Amino acid sequence: DVPPVLLGGSHAAIDAWKAEQRLARTAERRPDLLPPLEISAERDARIPNIGRIRQFRWPTDFPGTRALWEASGYELGALDTPAELAKLFERNPGLALVAEAGKARPQLLGAAFAGWDGRTATIYRLAVAESHRRQGVGSALLAELEQRLRSAGCKSARILLESPSEAATSFLAKAGWQPGDASSWSKSLG
């Protein structure tokens, strides 16, 4: 299949897609060639009887995380490119997490990212591998992000749900989250 962006006719979009593909291949095959982001060292959190939560490692964790998002049904867009994610991680140190199990060959179980503008935090792309749902991985990721945001002085947070399912809304309600009042509108500026 030919990716739709290549059929769209926008040279800028095609160039951006090619750059993303090059970066993703390099991250997968030769991550040592990419400069690491300087992110503050954070402690790992344990997920009882499953594994641990640790800081997202850029760029080595990107291919697995992207595959997790796609398997979880997220529609990836212009803000999910390596370049855009690098900006998010750089501006929000300590707020990009992955859950994994195993030491020799760790298995990616879940991922969650947050951004904080100094007033309200937004949690993006909380995803858990289907094989580990309903085992506490998502709850542990969410709790760890909440703790890190509290420690930074954040008093309010929201979660973006692209297409709210009953399972997602039930999960968030059990974690103490409430539906918001405002509707969300967006516009591409790029």
PDB file of N, CA and C in Angstrom, residues 96-153:
ATOM      1  N   ALA A  96       7.319  11.777  30.214  1.00  0.00           N
ATOM      2  CA  ALA A  96       7.116  10.772  29.171  1.00  0.00           C
ATOM      3  C   ALA A  96       7.552   9.440  29.771  1.00  0.00           C
ATOM      4  N   LEU A  97       6.610   8.518  29.903  1.00  0.00           N
ATOM      5  CA  LEU A  97       6.863   7.268  30.624  1.00  0.00           C
ATOM      6  C   LEU A  97       6.513   6.055  29.783  1.00  0.00           C
ATOM      7  N   VAL A  98       7.218   4.970  30.043  1.00  0.00           N
ATOM      8  CA  VAL A  98       6.859   3.674  29.475  1.00  0.00           C
ATOM      9  C   VAL A  98       6.806   2.658  30.609  1.00  0.00           C
ATOM     10  N   ALA A  99       5.968   1.656  30.414  1.00  0.00           N
ATOM     11  CA  ALA A  99       5.904   0.514  31.336  1.00  0.00           C
ATOM     12  C   ALA A  99       6.509  -0.665  30.594  1.00  0.00           C
ATOM     13  N   GLU A 100       7.330  -1.438  31.289  1.00  0.00           N
ATOM     14  CA  GLU A 100       7.956  -2.585  30.661  1.00  0.00           C
ATOM     15  C   GLU A 100       8.109  -3.727  31.652  1.00  0.00           C
ATOM     16  N   ALA A 101       8.283  -4.926  31.105  1.00  0.00           N
ATOM     17  CA  ALA A 101       8.520  -6.124  31.912  1.00  0.00           C
ATOM     18  C   ALA A 101       9.730  -6.835  31.334  1.00  0.00           C
ATOM     19  N   GLY A 102      10.505  -7.446  32.202  1.00  0.00           N
ATOM     20  CA  GLY A 102      11.680  -8.190  31.772  1.00  0.00           C
ATOM     21  C   GLY A 102      12.925  -7.341  31.850  1.00  0.00           C
ATOM     22  N   LYS A 103      14.075  -8.009  32.040  1.00  0.00           N
ATOM     23  CA  LYS A 103      15.327  -7.266  32.150  1.00  0.00           C
ATOM     24  C   LYS A 103      16.217  -7.460  30.930  1.00  0.00           C
ATOM     25  N   ALA A 104      16.441  -8.699  30.520  1.00  0.00           N
ATOM     26  CA  ALA A 104      17.345  -8.951  29.400  1.00  0.00           C
ATOM     27  C   ALA A 104      16.772  -8.391  28.095  1.00  0.00           C
ATOM     28  N   ARG A 105      15.527  -8.682  27.809  1.00  0.00           N
ATOM     29  CA  ARG A 105      14.841  -8.181  26.613  1.00  0.00           C
ATOM     30  C   ARG A 105      13.503  -7.609  27.061  1.00  0.00           C
ATOM     31  N   PRO A 106      13.505  -6.391  27.579  1.00  0.00           N
ATOM     32  CA  PRO A 106      12.259  -5.820  28.108  1.00  0.00           C
ATOM     33  C   PRO A 106      11.154  -5.750  27.064  1.00  0.00           C
ATOM     34  N   GLN A 107       9.940  -6.037  27.511  1.00  0.00           N
ATOM     35  CA  GLN A 107       8.757  -5.966  26.658  1.00  0.00           C
ATOM     36  C   GLN A 107       7.997  -4.695  27.005  1.00  0.00           C
ATOM     37  N   LEU A 108       7.672  -3.902  25.988  1.00  0.00           N
ATOM     38  CA  LEU A 108       6.917  -2.671  26.184  1.00  0.00           C
ATOM     39  C   LEU A 108       5.465  -3.018  26.497  1.00  0.00           C
ATOM     40  N   LEU A 109       4.985  -2.580  27.646  1.00  0.00           N
ATOM     41  CA  LEU A 109       3.617  -2.870  28.073  1.00  0.00           C
ATOM     42  C   LEU A 109       2.690  -1.683  27.897  1.00  0.00           C
ATOM     43  N   GLY A 110       3.228  -0.477  28.004  1.00  0.00           N
ATOM     44  CA  GLY A 110       2.391   0.707  27.911  1.00  0.00           C
ATOM     45  C   GLY A 110       3.227   1.968  27.844  1.00  0.00           C
ATOM     46  N   ALA A 111       2.565   3.069  27.537  1.00  0.00           N
ATOM     47  CA  ALA A 111       3.239   4.364  27.455  1.00  0.00           C
ATOM     48  C   ALA A 111       2.232   5.467  27.752  1.00  0.00           C
ATOM     49  N   ALA A 112       2.725   6.557  28.290  1.00  0.00           N
ATOM     50  CA  ALA A 112       1.892   7.734  28.545  1.00  0.00           C
ATOM     51  C   ALA A 112       2.791   8.965  28.563  1.00  0.00           C
ATOM     52  N   PHE A 113       2.302  10.045  27.972  1.00  0.00           N
ATOM     53  CA  PHE A 113       3.042  11.295  27.931  1.00  0.00           C
ATOM     54  C   PHE A 113       2.158  12.399  28.485  1.00  0.00           C
ATOM     55  N   ALA A 114       2.798  13.406  29.069  1.00  0.00           N
ATOM     56  CA  ALA A 114       2.058  14.565  29.546  1.00  0.00           C
ATOM     57  C   ALA A 114       2.818  15.831  29.181  1.00  0.00           C
ATOM     58  N   GLY A 115       2.074  16.895  29.040  1.00  0.00           N
ATOM     59  CA  GLY A 115       2.649  18.214  28.857  1.00  0.00           C
ATOM     60  C   GLY A 115       2.031  19.147  29.876  1.00  0.00           C
ATOM     61  N   TRP A 116       2.810  20.109  30.348  1.00  0.00           N
ATOM     62  CA  TRP A 116       2.304  21.045  31.351  1.00  0.00           C
ATOM     63  C   TRP A 116       2.750  22.439  30.973  1.00  0.00           C
ATOM     64  N   ASP A 117       1.795  23.349  30.890  1.00  0.00           N
ATOM     65  CA  ASP A 117       2.098  24.723  30.488  1.00  0.00           C
ATOM     66  C   ASP A 117       2.279  25.656  31.682  1.00  0.00           C
ATOM     67  N   GLY A 118       2.339  25.104  32.878  1.00  0.00           N
ATOM     68  CA  GLY A 118       2.465  25.923  34.078  1.00  0.00           C
ATOM     69  C   GLY A 118       1.125  26.186  34.731  1.00  0.00           C
ATOM     70  N   ARG A 119       0.061  25.853  34.051  1.00  0.00           N
ATOM     71  CA  ARG A 119      -1.282  26.048  34.580  1.00  0.00           C
ATOM     72  C   ARG A 119      -2.063  24.740  34.587  1.00  0.00           C
ATOM     73  N   THR A 120      -2.228  24.129  33.425  1.00  0.00           N
ATOM     74  CA  THR A 120      -2.964  22.876  33.302  1.00  0.00           C
ATOM     75  C   THR A 120      -2.110  21.856  32.566  1.00  0.00           C
ATOM     76  N   ALA A 121      -2.140  20.639  33.047  1.00  0.00           N
ATOM     77  CA  ALA A 121      -1.422  19.554  32.371  1.00  0.00           C
ATOM     78  C   ALA A 121      -2.386  18.813  31.456  1.00  0.00           C
ATOM     79  N   THR A 122      -1.838  18.262  30.400  1.00  0.00           N
ATOM     80  CA  THR A 122      -2.607  17.428  29.484  1.00  0.00           C
ATOM     81  C   THR A 122      -1.889  16.101  29.348  1.00  0.00           C
ATOM     82  N   ILE A 123      -2.634  15.028  29.508  1.00  0.00           N
ATOM     83  CA  ILE A 123      -2.071  13.691  29.344  1.00  0.00           C
ATOM     84  C   ILE A 123      -2.450  13.205  27.955  1.00  0.00           C
ATOM     85  N   TYR A 124      -1.425  12.786  27.231  1.00  0.00           N
ATOM     86  CA  TYR A 124      -1.583  12.352  25.845  1.00  0.00           C
ATOM     87  C   TYR A 124      -1.250  10.871  25.716  1.00  0.00           C
ATOM     88  N   ARG A 125      -1.919  10.218  24.832  1.00  0.00           N
ATOM     89  CA  ARG A 125      -1.513   8.901  24.349  1.00  0.00           C
ATOM     90  C   ARG A 125      -1.238   7.864  25.446  1.00  0.00           C
ATOM     91  N   LEU A 126      -2.125   7.770  26.410  1.00  0.00           N
ATOM     92  CA  LEU A 126      -2.028   6.690  27.392  1.00  0.00           C
ATOM     93  C   LEU A 126      -2.485   5.420  26.686  1.00  0.00           C
ATOM     94  N   ALA A 127      -1.571   4.478  26.515  1.00  0.00           N
ATOM     95  CA  ALA A 127      -1.889   3.238  25.799  1.00  0.00           C
ATOM     96  C   ALA A 127      -1.238   2.056  26.509  1.00  0.00           C
ATOM     97  N   VAL A 128      -1.945   0.942  26.525  1.00  0.00           N
ATOM     98  CA  VAL A 128      -1.451  -0.290  27.138  1.00  0.00           C
ATOM     99  C   VAL A 128      -1.609  -1.417  26.125  1.00  0.00           C
ATOM    100  N   ALA A 129      -0.597  -2.263  26.040  1.00  0.00           N
ATOM    101  CA  ALA A 129      -0.657  -3.407  25.130  1.00  0.00           C
ATOM    102  C   ALA A 129      -1.866  -4.261  25.491  1.00  0.00           C
ATOM    103  N   GLU A 130      -2.546  -4.745  24.480  1.00  0.00           N
ATOM    104  CA  GLU A 130      -3.773  -5.519  24.704  1.00  0.00           C
ATOM    105  C   GLU A 130      -3.536  -6.698  25.641  1.00  0.00           C
ATOM    106  N   SER A 131      -2.379  -7.319  25.550  1.00  0.00           N
ATOM    107  CA  SER A 131      -2.068  -8.480  26.391  1.00  0.00           C
ATOM    108  C   SER A 131      -1.947  -8.139  27.872  1.00  0.00           C
ATOM    109  N   HIS A 132      -1.823  -6.848  28.213  1.00  0.00           N
ATOM    110  CA  HIS A 132      -1.640  -6.450  29.613  1.00  0.00           C
ATOM    111  C   HIS A 132      -2.711  -5.486  30.119  1.00  0.00           C
ATOM    112  N   ARG A 133      -3.806  -5.375  29.395  1.00  0.00           N
ATOM    113  CA  ARG A 133      -4.893  -4.526  29.874  1.00  0.00           C
ATOM    114  C   ARG A 133      -5.596  -5.205  31.032  1.00  0.00           C
ATOM    115  N   ARG A 134      -6.163  -4.377  31.915  1.00  0.00           N
ATOM    116  CA  ARG A 134      -6.885  -4.819  33.108  1.00  0.00           C
ATOM    117  C   ARG A 134      -5.981  -5.556  34.104  1.00  0.00           C
ATOM    118  N   GLN A 135      -4.691  -5.195  34.079  1.00  0.00           N
ATOM    119  CA  GLN A 135      -3.739  -5.783  35.019  1.00  0.00           C
ATOM    120  C   GLN A 135      -3.065  -4.726  35.876  1.00  0.00           C
ATOM    121  N   GLY A 136      -3.473  -3.474  35.733  1.00  0.00           N
ATOM    122  CA  GLY A 136      -2.922  -2.406  36.550  1.00  0.00           C
ATOM    123  C   GLY A 136      -1.841  -1.577  35.875  1.00  0.00           C
ATOM    124  N   VAL A 137      -1.498  -1.889  34.629  1.00  0.00           N
ATOM    125  CA  VAL A 137      -0.444  -1.144  33.936  1.00  0.00           C
ATOM    126  C   VAL A 137      -0.895   0.290  33.667  1.00  0.00           C
ATOM    127  N   GLY A 138      -2.084   0.459  33.101  1.00  0.00           N
ATOM    128  CA  GLY A 138      -2.592   1.800  32.821  1.00  0.00           C
ATOM    129  C   GLY A 138      -2.771   2.617  34.096  1.00  0.00           C
ATOM    130  N   SER A 139      -3.287   1.977  35.141  1.00  0.00           N
ATOM    131  CA  SER A 139      -3.472   2.671  36.426  1.00  0.00           C
ATOM    132  C   SER A 139      -2.136   3.127  36.991  1.00  0.00           C
ATOM    133  N   ALA A 140      -1.117   2.268  36.881  1.00  0.00           N
ATOM    134  CA  ALA A 140       0.208   2.621  37.400  1.00  0.00           C
ATOM    135  C   ALA A 140       0.827   3.763  36.598  1.00  0.00           C
ATOM    136  N   LEU A 141       0.699   3.726  35.271  1.00  0.00           N
ATOM    137  CA  LEU A 141       1.216   4.822  34.447  1.00  0.00           C
ATOM    138  C   LEU A 141       0.526   6.137  34.789  1.00  0.00           C
ATOM    139  N   LEU A 142      -0.795   6.101  34.898  1.00  0.00           N
ATOM    140  CA  LEU A 142      -1.559   7.304  35.203  1.00  0.00           C
ATOM    141  C   LEU A 142      -1.198   7.839  36.596  1.00  0.00           C
ATOM    142  N   ALA A 143      -1.100   6.963  37.579  1.00  0.00           N
ATOM    143  CA  ALA A 143      -0.753   7.389  38.946  1.00  0.00           C
ATOM    144  C   ALA A 143       0.649   7.999  38.993  1.00  0.00           C
ATOM    145  N   GLU A 144       1.582   7.410  38.255  1.00  0.00           N
ATOM    146  CA  GLU A 144       2.952   7.951  38.247  1.00  0.00           C
ATOM    147  C   GLU A 144       2.986   9.328  37.584  1.00  0.00           C
ATOM    148  N   LEU A 145       2.262   9.499  36.486  1.00  0.00           N
ATOM    149  CA  LEU A 145       2.200  10.830  35.867  1.00  0.00           C
ATOM    150  C   LEU A 145       1.560  11.844  36.809  1.00  0.00           C
ATOM    151  N   GLU A 146       0.470  11.446  37.467  1.00  0.00           N
ATOM    152  CA  GLU A 146      -0.191  12.353  38.414  1.00  0.00           C
ATOM    153  C   GLU A 146       0.777  12.765  39.519  1.00  0.00           C
ATOM    154  N   GLN A 147       1.553  11.820  40.050  1.00  0.00           N
ATOM    155  CA  GLN A 147       2.504  12.120  41.118  1.00  0.00           C
ATOM    156  C   GLN A 147       3.588  13.082  40.634  1.00  0.00           C
ATOM    157  N   ARG A 148       4.089  12.849  39.450  1.00  0.00           N
ATOM    158  CA  ARG A 148       5.130  13.724  38.907  1.00  0.00           C
ATOM    159  C   ARG A 148       4.591  15.129  38.652  1.00  0.00           C
ATOM    160  N   LEU A 149       3.365  15.218  38.177  1.00  0.00           N
ATOM    161  CA  LEU A 149       2.756  16.534  37.960  1.00  0.00           C
ATOM    162  C   LEU A 149       2.529  17.254  39.286  1.00  0.00           C
ATOM    163  N   ARG A 150       2.026  16.530  40.300  1.00  0.00           N
ATOM    164  CA  ARG A 150       1.852  17.133  41.631  1.00  0.00           C
ATOM    165  C   ARG A 150       3.177  17.664  42.170  1.00  0.00           C
ATOM    166  N   SER A 151       4.228  16.866  42.023  1.00  0.00           N
ATOM    167  CA  SER A 151       5.550  17.267  42.512  1.00  0.00           C
ATOM    168  C   SER A 151       6.062  18.523  41.817  1.00  0.00           C
ATOM    169  N   ALA A 152       5.644  18.725  40.576  1.00  0.00           N
ATOM    170  CA  ALA A 152       6.052  19.913  39.829  1.00  0.00           C
ATOM    171  C   ALA A 152       5.200  21.137  40.171  1.00  0.00           C
ATOM    172  N   GLY A 153       4.144  20.940  40.971  1.00  0.00           N
ATOM    173  CA  GLY A 153       3.279  22.049  41.357  1.00  0.00           C
ATOM    174  C   GLY A 153       1.997  22.152  40.548  1.00  0.00           C
TER     175      GLY A 153
END
